[in-house]
PDB file of C-alpha atoms in Angstrom:
ATOM      1  CA  MET A 295      86.328  66.695  97.853  1.00 93.00           C
ATOM      2  CA  ILE A 296      87.862  69.928  99.170  1.00 96.00           C
ATOM      3  CA  LEU A 297      86.096  73.226  98.783  1.00 96.00           C
ATOM      4  CA  VAL A 298      88.412  76.253  98.411  1.00 96.00           C
ATOM      5  CA  ALA A 299      86.875  79.632  99.296  1.00 94.00           C
ATOM      6  CA  GLY A 300      88.552  82.658  97.657  1.00 91.00           C
ATOM      7  CA  ALA A 301      89.797  80.350  95.025  1.00 91.00           C
ATOM      8  CA  THR A 302      91.127  83.138  92.762  1.00 89.00           C
ATOM      9  CA  GLY A 303      92.880  85.036  95.537  1.00 90.00           C
ATOM     10  CA  ASN A 304      96.556  85.120  96.539  1.00 93.00           C
ATOM     11  CA  VAL A 305      96.411  81.924  98.744  1.00 96.00           C
ATOM     12  CA  GLY A 306      93.252  80.314  97.310  1.00 94.00           C
ATOM     13  CA  ALA A 307      94.637  80.173  93.717  1.00 94.00           C
ATOM     14  CA  GLU A 308      97.831  78.605  94.903  1.00 96.00           C
ATOM     15  CA  LEU A 309      95.861  76.109  97.020  1.00 97.00           C
ATOM     16  CA  VAL A 310      93.755  75.079  94.122  1.00 96.00           C
ATOM     17  CA  ARG A 311      96.875  74.505  92.012  1.00 95.00           C
ATOM     18  CA  THR A 312      98.629  72.580  94.810  1.00 96.00           C
ATOM     19  CA  LEU A 313      95.696  70.278  95.558  1.00 95.00           C
ATOM     20  CA  SER A 314      95.004  69.708  91.916  1.00 94.00           C
ATOM     21  CA  LYS A 315      98.665  68.653  91.290  1.00 94.00           C
ATOM     22  CA  GLN A 316      98.352  66.278  94.267  1.00 93.00           C
ATOM     23  CA  GLY A 317      95.365  64.606  92.496  1.00 93.00           C
ATOM     24  CA  GLN A 318      92.910  65.794  95.124  1.00 94.00           C
ATOM     25  CA  PRO A 319      89.311  66.452  94.042  1.00 94.00           C
ATOM     26  CA  VAL A 320      88.851  70.253  94.290  1.00 95.00           C
ATOM     27  CA  ARG A 321      85.836  72.498  94.128  1.00 95.00           C
ATOM     28  CA  ALA A 322      86.693  76.239  93.711  1.00 94.00           C
ATOM     29  CA  LEU A 323      84.270  78.787  95.064  1.00 92.00           C
ATOM     30  CA  VAL A 324      84.411  81.778  92.724  1.00 87.00           C
ATOM     31  CA  ARG A 325      82.311  84.870  91.898  1.00 82.00           C
ATOM     32  CA  ASP A 326      81.897  83.986  88.257  1.00 78.00           C
ATOM     33  CA  ALA A 327      82.413  80.417  87.190  1.00 78.00           C
ATOM     34  CA  ALA A 328      82.500  81.287  83.515  1.00 76.00           C
ATOM     35  CA  LYS A 329      85.452  83.682  83.959  1.00 79.00           C
ATOM     36  CA  ALA A 330      87.472  81.665  86.516  1.00 80.00           C
ATOM     37  CA  ALA A 331      90.734  80.405  85.193  1.00 81.00           C
ATOM     38  CA  LEU A 332      91.254  77.130  86.989  1.00 88.00           C
ATOM     39  CA  PRO A 333      93.408  74.020  86.429  1.00 86.00           C
ATOM     40  CA  SER A 334      91.865  71.203  84.380  1.00 87.00           C
ATOM     41  CA  GLY A 335      89.595  69.080  86.432  1.00 88.00           C
ATOM     42  CA  VAL A 336      88.743  71.600  89.068  1.00 91.00           C
ATOM     43  CA  GLU A 337      85.094  72.176  89.560  1.00 89.00           C
ATOM     44  CA  ALA A 338      83.958  75.853  89.773  1.00 91.00           C
ATOM     45  CA  VAL A 339      80.964  76.807  91.895  1.00 90.00           C
ATOM     46  CA  THR A 340      79.493  80.186  92.862  1.00 89.00           C
ATOM     47  CA  GLY A 341      78.179  81.292  96.157  1.00 86.00           C
ATOM     48  CA  ASP A 342      78.335  84.171  98.650  1.00 87.00           C
ATOM     49  CA  LEU A 343      80.127  83.507 101.901  1.00 89.00           C
ATOM     50  CA  ASN A 344      78.136  86.427 103.437  1.00 90.00           C
ATOM     51  CA  ARG A 345      74.976  84.532 102.508  1.00 90.00           C
ATOM     52  CA  PRO A 346      75.521  80.957 103.735  1.00 90.00           C
ATOM     53  CA  GLU A 347      72.200  79.830 102.306  1.00 90.00           C
ATOM     54  CA  THR A 348      73.748  80.170  98.820  1.00 88.00           C
ATOM     55  CA  LEU A 349      76.353  77.560  99.569  1.00 88.00           C
ATOM     56  CA  SER A 350      74.254  74.419  99.764  1.00 83.00           C
ATOM     57  CA  GLY A 351      75.366  73.100  96.369  1.00 86.00           C
ATOM     58  CA  ALA A 352      78.946  74.095  96.966  1.00 91.00           C
ATOM     59  CA  LEU A 353      79.066  72.098 100.172  1.00 93.00           C
ATOM     60  CA  ASP A 354      77.472  68.927  98.805  1.00 91.00           C
ATOM     61  CA  GLY A 355      79.874  66.001  99.183  1.00 93.00           C
ATOM     62  CA  VAL A 356      82.732  68.113 100.580  1.00 95.00           C
ATOM     63  CA  HIS A 357      85.151  66.671 103.191  1.00 95.00           C
ATOM     64  CA  GLY A 358      87.242  69.713 103.944  1.00 96.00           C
ATOM     65  CA  VAL A 359      86.947  73.446 103.529  1.00 97.00           C
ATOM     66  CA  PHE A 360      89.555  76.190 103.176  1.00 97.00           C
ATOM     67  CA  LEU A 361      87.824  79.214 104.759  1.00 96.00           C
ATOM     68  CA  LEU A 362      88.603  82.882 104.918  1.00 95.00           C
ATOM     69  CA  SER A 363      88.082  85.028 108.015  1.00 95.00           C
ATOM     70  CA  GLY A 364      85.709  87.985 108.450  1.00 91.00           C
ATOM     71  CA  TYR A 365      82.392  86.908 106.916  1.00 90.00           C
ATOM     72  CA  ASN A 366      79.017  87.961 108.255  1.00 86.00           C
ATOM     73  CA  ASP A 367      77.665  84.820 109.761  1.00 88.00           C
ATOM     74  CA  LEU A 368      80.304  82.217 110.097  1.00 92.00           C
ATOM     75  CA  PRO A 369      78.385  80.293 112.801  1.00 93.00           C
ATOM     76  CA  ASP A 370      75.558  79.644 110.256  1.00 92.00           C
ATOM     77  CA  LEU A 371      77.980  78.780 107.504  1.00 93.00           C
ATOM     78  CA  LEU A 372      79.799  76.329 109.715  1.00 95.00           C
ATOM     79  CA  LYS A 373      76.585  74.760 110.890  1.00 94.00           C
ATOM     80  CA  ARG A 374      75.516  74.265 107.277  1.00 93.00           C
ATOM     81  CA  ALA A 375      78.907  72.774 106.489  1.00 94.00           C
ATOM     82  CA  LYS A 376      78.724  70.338 109.406  1.00 94.00           C
ATOM     83  CA  ASN A 377      75.147  69.378 108.394  1.00 93.00           C
ATOM     84  CA  ALA A 378      76.403  68.731 104.810  1.00 93.00           C
ATOM     85  CA  GLY A 379      78.990  66.289 106.094  1.00 94.00           C
ATOM     86  CA  VAL A 380      82.038  68.491 106.124  1.00 95.00           C
ATOM     87  CA  GLN A 381      84.719  67.102 108.528  1.00 95.00           C
ATOM     88  CA  ARG A 382      87.569  69.515 108.578  1.00 96.00           C
ATOM     89  CA  VAL A 383      88.139  73.347 108.137  1.00 97.00           C
ATOM     90  CA  ALA A 384      91.455  75.155 107.551  1.00 97.00           C
ATOM     91  CA  LEU A 385      90.878  78.902 108.444  1.00 98.00           C
ATOM     92  CA  LEU A 386      92.998  81.600 106.990  1.00 97.00           C
ATOM     93  CA  SER A 387      93.470  83.926 109.961  1.00 97.00           C
ATOM     94  CA  GLY A 388      96.363  86.103 110.903  1.00 96.00           C
ATOM     95  CA  GLY A 389      98.836  87.008 113.672  1.00 95.00           C
ATOM     96  CA  SER A 390      96.563  89.668 115.112  1.00 96.00           C
ATOM     97  CA  ALA A 391      94.014  86.981 116.153  1.00 96.00           C
ATOM     98  CA  ALA A 392      96.404  86.321 119.105  1.00 95.00           C
ATOM     99  CA  LEU A 393      95.859  89.826 120.341  1.00 96.00           C
ATOM    100  CA  GLN A 394      92.086  89.213 120.805  1.00 95.00           C
ATOM    101  CA  ASP A 395      91.660  92.946 120.672  1.00 96.00           C
ATOM    102  CA  LEU A 396      88.019  93.465 119.846  1.00 96.00           C
ATOM    103  CA  ASP A 397      88.515  97.247 119.685  1.00 96.00           C
ATOM    104  CA  ASN A 398      90.828  96.767 116.708  1.00 97.00           C
ATOM    105  CA  ALA A 399      88.870  96.111 113.518  1.00 96.00           C
ATOM    106  CA  VAL A 400      91.345  93.625 111.992  1.00 96.00           C
ATOM    107  CA  SER A 401      92.071  91.717 115.272  1.00 97.00           C
ATOM    108  CA  ARG A 402      88.323  91.628 115.894  1.00 96.00           C
ATOM    109  CA  TYR A 403      87.278  89.837 112.723  1.00 95.00           C
ATOM    110  CA  MET A 404      90.193  87.432 113.037  1.00 96.00           C
ATOM    111  CA  THR A 405      89.408  86.646 116.621  1.00 97.00           C
ATOM    112  CA  LEU A 406      85.713  86.200 116.104  1.00 96.00           C
ATOM    113  CA  SER A 407      86.269  83.986 113.117  1.00 97.00           C
ATOM    114  CA  GLU A 408      88.551  81.713 115.071  1.00 97.00           C
ATOM    115  CA  ARG A 409      86.029  81.579 117.928  1.00 97.00           C
ATOM    116  CA  ALA A 410      83.311  80.623 115.472  1.00 96.00           C
ATOM    117  CA  VAL A 411      85.352  77.776 114.094  1.00 96.00           C
ATOM    118  CA  ARG A 412      86.408  76.482 117.574  1.00 96.00           C
ATOM    119  CA  ALA A 413      82.638  76.382 118.458  1.00 95.00           C
ATOM    120  CA  SER A 414      81.664  74.596 115.332  1.00 94.00           C
ATOM    121  CA  GLU A 415      82.588  71.018 116.473  1.00 90.00           C
ATOM    122  CA  LEU A 416      84.467  70.507 113.179  1.00 96.00           C
ATOM    123  CA  ALA A 417      88.088  69.515 113.159  1.00 97.00           C
ATOM    124  CA  TRP A 418      90.046  72.687 112.495  1.00 97.00           C
ATOM    125  CA  THR A 419      93.504  74.151 111.748  1.00 98.00           C
ATOM    126  CA  PHE A 420      94.200  77.859 112.061  1.00 98.00           C
ATOM    127  CA  LEU A 421      96.735  79.398 109.606  1.00 98.00           C
ATOM    128  CA  ARG A 422      98.176  82.681 110.958  1.00 98.00           C
ATOM    129  CA  PRO A 423     100.537  83.953 108.351  1.00 97.00           C
ATOM    130  CA  ARG A 424     102.249  87.335 108.556  1.00 95.00           C
ATOM    131  CA  SER A 425     102.256  89.697 105.586  1.00 95.00           C
ATOM    132  CA  PHE A 426     102.196  88.151 102.197  1.00 97.00           C
ATOM    133  CA  MET A 427     105.191  88.733  99.787  1.00 97.00           C
ATOM    134  CA  SER A 428     102.637  89.479  97.179  1.00 96.00           C
ATOM    135  CA  ASN A 429     101.728  92.686  99.114  1.00 95.00           C
ATOM    136  CA  SER A 430     104.643  94.230  97.337  1.00 96.00           C
ATOM    137  CA  LEU A 431     102.446  94.400  94.277  1.00 95.00           C
ATOM    138  CA  ARG A 432     100.859  97.436  95.823  1.00 95.00           C
ATOM    139  CA  TRP A 433     103.905  99.349  94.632  1.00 96.00           C
ATOM    140  CA  LEU A 434     102.998  98.666  90.917  1.00 96.00           C
ATOM    141  CA  PRO A 435     101.427 102.087  90.364  1.00 95.00           C
ATOM    142  CA  GLN A 436     104.560 103.790  91.587  1.00 95.00           C
ATOM    143  CA  LEU A 437     106.843 101.467  89.628  1.00 95.00           C
ATOM    144  CA  ALA A 438     104.926 102.537  86.537  1.00 94.00           C
ATOM    145  CA  VAL A 439     105.929 106.112  86.850  1.00 94.00           C
ATOM    146  CA  GLY A 440     109.372 106.123  88.396  1.00 95.00           C
ATOM    147  CA  ASP A 441     112.099 104.477  90.526  1.00 96.00           C
ATOM    148  CA  VAL A 442     111.351 106.177  93.907  1.00 97.00           C
ATOM    149  CA  ILE A 443     108.900 104.108  95.999  1.00 97.00           C
ATOM    150  CA  ARG A 444     107.148 105.685  98.892  1.00 97.00           C
ATOM    151  CA  VAL A 445     106.884 103.109 101.691  1.00 97.00           C
ATOM    152  CA  GLN A 446     104.635 102.940 104.754  1.00 97.00           C
ATOM    153  CA  PHE A 447     106.022 102.088 108.158  1.00 97.00           C
ATOM    154  CA  PRO A 448     109.604 102.100 106.877  1.00 97.00           C
ATOM    155  CA  ASP A 449     111.061 100.997 110.193  1.00 97.00           C
ATOM    156  CA  VAL A 450     108.910  97.871 110.636  1.00 97.00           C
ATOM    157  CA  ARG A 451     110.556  94.539 109.833  1.00 97.00           C
ATOM    158  CA  VAL A 452     108.160  91.826 108.512  1.00 97.00           C
ATOM    159  CA  GLY A 453     108.669  88.146 108.191  1.00 98.00           C
ATOM    160  CA  ALA A 454     106.682  88.096 104.890  1.00 98.00           C
ATOM    161  CA  ILE A 455     105.657  84.793 103.482  1.00 98.00           C
ATOM    162  CA  ASP A 456     105.065  83.512  99.885  1.00 98.00           C
ATOM    163  CA  PRO A 457     101.299  82.728  99.449  1.00 97.00           C
ATOM    164  CA  ALA A 458     102.360  79.508  97.850  1.00 97.00           C
ATOM    165  CA  ASP A 459     103.965  78.331 101.138  1.00 98.00           C
ATOM    166  CA  ILE A 460     100.741  79.179 103.022  1.00 98.00           C
ATOM    167  CA  ALA A 461      98.877  77.107 100.425  1.00 97.00           C
ATOM    168  CA  ALA A 462     101.256  74.154 100.831  1.00 97.00           C
ATOM    169  CA  VAL A 463     100.665  74.200 104.643  1.00 98.00           C
ATOM    170  CA  ALA A 464      96.878  74.510 104.074  1.00 98.00           C
ATOM    171  CA  ALA A 465      96.908  71.556 101.655  1.00 97.00           C
ATOM    172  CA  THR A 466      98.568  69.445 104.355  1.00 97.00           C
ATOM    173  CA  ALA A 467      96.141  70.607 107.014  1.00 97.00           C
ATOM    174  CA  LEU A 468      93.109  69.637 104.712  1.00 96.00           C
ATOM    175  CA  THR A 469      94.452  66.196 103.708  1.00 93.00           C
ATOM    176  CA  ASP A 470      96.242  65.120 106.893  1.00 87.00           C
ATOM    177  CA  GLY A 471      94.507  64.980 110.290  1.00 84.00           C
ATOM    178  CA  GLY A 472      97.848  65.327 111.969  1.00 92.00           C
ATOM    179  CA  LEU A 473      97.433  69.167 112.138  1.00 96.00           C
ATOM    180  CA  ASP A 474      93.872  69.127 113.560  1.00 96.00           C
ATOM    181  CA  GLY A 475      93.506  71.528 116.509  1.00 96.00           C
ATOM    182  CA  GLN A 476      96.787  73.346 115.836  1.00 97.00           C
ATOM    183  CA  VAL A 477      97.322  77.125 115.484  1.00 98.00           C
ATOM    184  CA  LEU A 478     100.123  77.517 112.915  1.00 98.00           C
ATOM    185  CA  GLU A 479     102.208  80.727 112.957  1.00 98.00           C
ATOM    186  CA  LEU A 480     103.542  81.126 109.432  1.00 98.00           C
ATOM    187  CA  THR A 481     106.388  83.387 108.308  1.00 98.00           C
ATOM    188  CA  GLY A 482     109.082  83.446 105.667  1.00 98.00           C
ATOM    189  CA  PRO A 483     112.728  82.972 106.425  1.00 98.00           C
ATOM    190  CA  GLN A 484     113.695  86.595 106.769  1.00 97.00           C
ATOM    191  CA  ALA A 485     112.467  89.694 108.612  1.00 98.00           C
ATOM    192  CA  LEU A 486     112.947  92.486 106.164  1.00 98.00           C
ATOM    193  CA  LEU A 487     112.355  96.202 106.206  1.00 98.00           C
ATOM    194  CA  PRO A 488     110.438  97.737 103.183  1.00 97.00           C
ATOM    195  CA  ALA A 489     113.729  99.113 101.953  1.00 97.00           C
ATOM    196  CA  ASP A 490     115.214  95.665 101.977  1.00 98.00           C
ATOM    197  CA  GLN A 491     112.355  94.320  99.886  1.00 97.00           C
ATOM    198  CA  ILE A 492     112.761  97.159  97.403  1.00 97.00           C
ATOM    199  CA  ALA A 493     116.477  96.456  97.143  1.00 97.00           C
ATOM    200  CA  VAL A 494     115.615  92.800  96.210  1.00 97.00           C
ATOM    201  CA  LEU A 495     113.083  94.021  93.633  1.00 96.00           C
ATOM    202  CA  ALA A 496     115.661  96.450  92.195  1.00 97.00           C
ATOM    203  CA  ALA A 497     117.998  93.469  91.527  1.00 96.00           C
ATOM    204  CA  ALA A 498     115.271  91.198  90.192  1.00 95.00           C
ATOM    205  CA  LEU A 499     113.980  93.972  87.800  1.00 95.00           C
ATOM    206  CA  ASP A 500     117.363  95.416  87.068  1.00 95.00           C
ATOM    207  CA  ARG A 501     116.106  98.911  88.015  1.00 95.00           C
ATOM    208  CA  PRO A 502     117.741 101.597  90.313  1.00 97.00           C
ATOM    209  CA  LEU A 503     114.833 101.577  92.776  1.00 97.00           C
ATOM    210  CA  VAL A 504     114.997 103.731  95.893  1.00 97.00           C
ATOM    211  CA  ALA A 505     112.767 103.472  99.042  1.00 97.00           C
ATOM    212  CA  HIS A 506     111.458 106.741 100.429  1.00 97.00           C
ATOM    213  CA  GLY A 507     110.071 106.230 103.974  1.00 97.00           C
ATOM    214  CA  LEU A 508     106.892 108.016 104.950  1.00 97.00           C
ATOM    215  CA  SER A 509     106.235 109.462 108.344  1.00 97.00           C
ATOM    216  CA  ASN A 510     103.254 108.097 110.336  1.00 96.00           C
ATOM    217  CA  GLU A 511     101.262 111.159 109.406  1.00 96.00           C
ATOM    218  CA  GLU A 512     101.981 110.673 105.726  1.00 97.00           C
ATOM    219  CA  THR A 513     101.115 107.020 106.062  1.00 97.00           C
ATOM    220  CA  LYS A 514      97.827 107.837 107.799  1.00 97.00           C
ATOM    221  CA  ALA A 515      96.915 110.177 105.016  1.00 97.00           C
ATOM    222  CA  GLU A 516      97.672 107.586 102.371  1.00 95.00           C
ATOM    223  CA  LEU A 517      95.683 104.907 104.177  1.00 96.00           C
ATOM    224  CA  THR A 518      92.712 107.181 104.824  1.00 96.00           C
ATOM    225  CA  ALA A 519      92.363 107.783 101.114  1.00 95.00           C
ATOM    226  CA  THR A 520      91.965 104.029 100.454  1.00 93.00           C
ATOM    227  CA  MET A 521      90.171 102.385 103.421  1.00 94.00           C
ATOM    228  CA  PRO A 522      87.628 102.962 106.194  1.00 96.00           C
ATOM    229  CA  ARG A 523      88.880 104.806 109.310  1.00 96.00           C
ATOM    230  CA  GLU A 524      88.579 101.785 111.559  1.00 97.00           C
ATOM    231  CA  TYR A 525      91.085  99.898 109.388  1.00 97.00           C
ATOM    232  CA  VAL A 526      93.410 102.884 109.240  1.00 97.00           C
ATOM    233  CA  ASP A 527      93.346 102.949 113.042  1.00 97.00           C
ATOM    234  CA  ALA A 528      93.996  99.232 113.184  1.00 97.00           C
ATOM    235  CA  PHE A 529      97.125  99.332 111.022  1.00 97.00           C
ATOM    236  CA  LEU A 530      98.498 102.390 112.896  1.00 97.00           C
ATOM    237  CA  ASP A 531      97.891 100.454 116.127  1.00 96.00           C
ATOM    238  CA  PHE A 532      99.833  97.473 114.665  1.00 97.00           C
ATOM    239  CA  PHE A 533     102.752  99.206 113.121  1.00 96.00           C
ATOM    240  CA  ALA A 534     103.017 102.704 114.485  1.00 96.00           C
ATOM    241  CA  ASP A 535     102.231 101.748 118.080  1.00 96.00           C
ATOM    242  CA  GLY A 536     103.785  98.390 117.729  1.00 95.00           C
ATOM    243  CA  THR A 537     101.060  96.111 119.122  1.00 96.00           C
ATOM    244  CA  LEU A 538     101.616  93.425 116.395  1.00 96.00           C
ATOM    245  CA  ASP A 539     104.896  91.592 116.057  1.00 96.00           C
ATOM    246  CA  GLU A 540     105.491  90.517 112.439  1.00 96.00           C
ATOM    247  CA  ALA A 541     109.286  90.276 112.730  1.00 97.00           C
ATOM    248  CA  THR A 542     109.515  87.116 114.881  1.00 97.00           C
ATOM    249  CA  LEU A 543     110.302  84.140 112.563  1.00 98.00           C
ATOM    250  CA  TYR A 544     108.791  80.706 112.999  1.00 98.00           C
ATOM    251  CA  PRO A 545     109.984  77.260 111.736  1.00 98.00           C
ATOM    252  CA  THR A 546     106.386  76.063 111.040  1.00 98.00           C
ATOM    253  CA  VAL A 547     106.490  75.947 107.210  1.00 98.00           C
ATOM    254  CA  GLU A 548     109.516  73.622 107.134  1.00 97.00           C
ATOM    255  CA  GLN A 549     108.111  71.522 109.928  1.00 97.00           C
ATOM    256  CA  VAL A 550     104.926  70.929 108.038  1.00 97.00           C
ATOM    257  CA  ILE A 551     106.051  70.560 104.424  1.00 96.00           C
ATOM    258  CA  GLY A 552     109.653  69.448 104.798  1.00 96.00           C
ATOM    259  CA  ARG A 553     111.439  72.353 103.134  1.00 96.00           C
ATOM    260  CA  PRO A 554     112.293  75.893 104.079  1.00 97.00           C
ATOM    261  CA  PRO A 555     109.919  78.686 103.177  1.00 98.00           C
ATOM    262  CA  ARG A 556     110.883  80.631 100.083  1.00 98.00           C
ATOM    263  CA  THR A 557     112.858  83.827 100.374  1.00 98.00           C
ATOM    264  CA  PHE A 558     111.645  87.168  99.109  1.00 98.00           C
ATOM    265  CA  GLU A 559     114.385  87.009  96.495  1.00 97.00           C
ATOM    266  CA  GLN A 560     112.991  83.684  95.198  1.00 97.00           C
ATOM    267  CA  TRP A 561     109.502  85.117  95.152  1.00 97.00           C
ATOM    268  CA  ALA A 562     110.549  88.304  93.399  1.00 96.00           C
ATOM    269  CA  THR A 563     112.420  86.455  90.819  1.00 96.00           C
ATOM    270  CA  ALA A 564     109.616  84.089  90.106  1.00 95.00           C
ATOM    271  CA  HIS A 565     107.125  87.007  89.839  1.00 95.00           C
ATOM    272  CA  ALA A 566     109.335  89.570  88.120  1.00 94.00           C
ATOM    273  CA  ASP A 567     107.009  89.662  85.055  1.00 93.00           C
ATOM    274  CA  ALA A 568     104.112  90.876  87.260  1.00 92.00           C
ATOM    275  CA  PHE A 569     106.075  94.100  87.990  1.00 90.00           C
ATOM    276  CA  LYS A 570     106.650  94.952  84.304  1.00 80.00           C
TER     277      LYS A 570
END
C-alpha cells in the first residue's frame, strides 16, 4: 500500500492515477473523502499533516509514503510512519533545498523537511523539481479578460516540468528501491522565458496573446497583494537577485522513466481546455 499525501494536488493527483494504472494499491490522503474524485479502487482517507496524531488510520498497513514539504512537525509524523511499518518515503522538495538558506522562507522549509526525512531512518528519495508547467494556470484571470498577459520576472528562464513527469518519477521511487538515498533534480526539456510559454499558449489556444514584462517593483507589488512578506522576499531573492538557478536542465526524468520529459507545447496542448 502506498499513501499519497496531497492526493488532489498537481503532483499528487497525477501520482494517484499513475500508481492506480500500474495496479498498485493506493490510499489517497484528502481533506474531504466524500468529495474527492479518485480512480476506481483508490481508498480515500482524511487526516491533517500538521497534526500527525490524525494519521494513525491512514498509515496502517502502508509500505511507502509520498510526502510534501513544509509541515509543522515532520519528525513526529515520520516517527509515527516508521512505527506503523512504513519503509520508504518520496519527498516532494525543490531546487531551493540545495541552497540550505534558513533566512529564505521557501529554502528553509524545503531544507528542514529534507533534514527531517534524512534523520528518520526510513529509506528516502528527494524529488527536487523546478517550476511546474501547471503554474501557467495562474494567468487564467488575465486570459479571461484579454490577450495581454502581465508576467513576473520576464527575464528568468525556467526548465519547467509537467507534474505528470514528477509523478512518474515518484511512482518509480516508491515501488523500486533502486532510487533509495538519491536526490533527483527534475526539469523539463527546455528552459523557457515567460514570453516563450505565452507564445506556446497562443498557438495552443489560437489566440493572439502578448507578454507584458513587469519590473521587479511591479512584481513585488503583485506578490505582496497575494502572499506573506517573507515569501515575497524569498521569490525576489530567487529570481530578482538570481540566487536560484531554474534554467539548468537535467536528464533525470529520462534516466528514471525511460522517456524524455514532456515539452511545454505537449503540456499546453493536452491542457488547452483548462484555459478556456
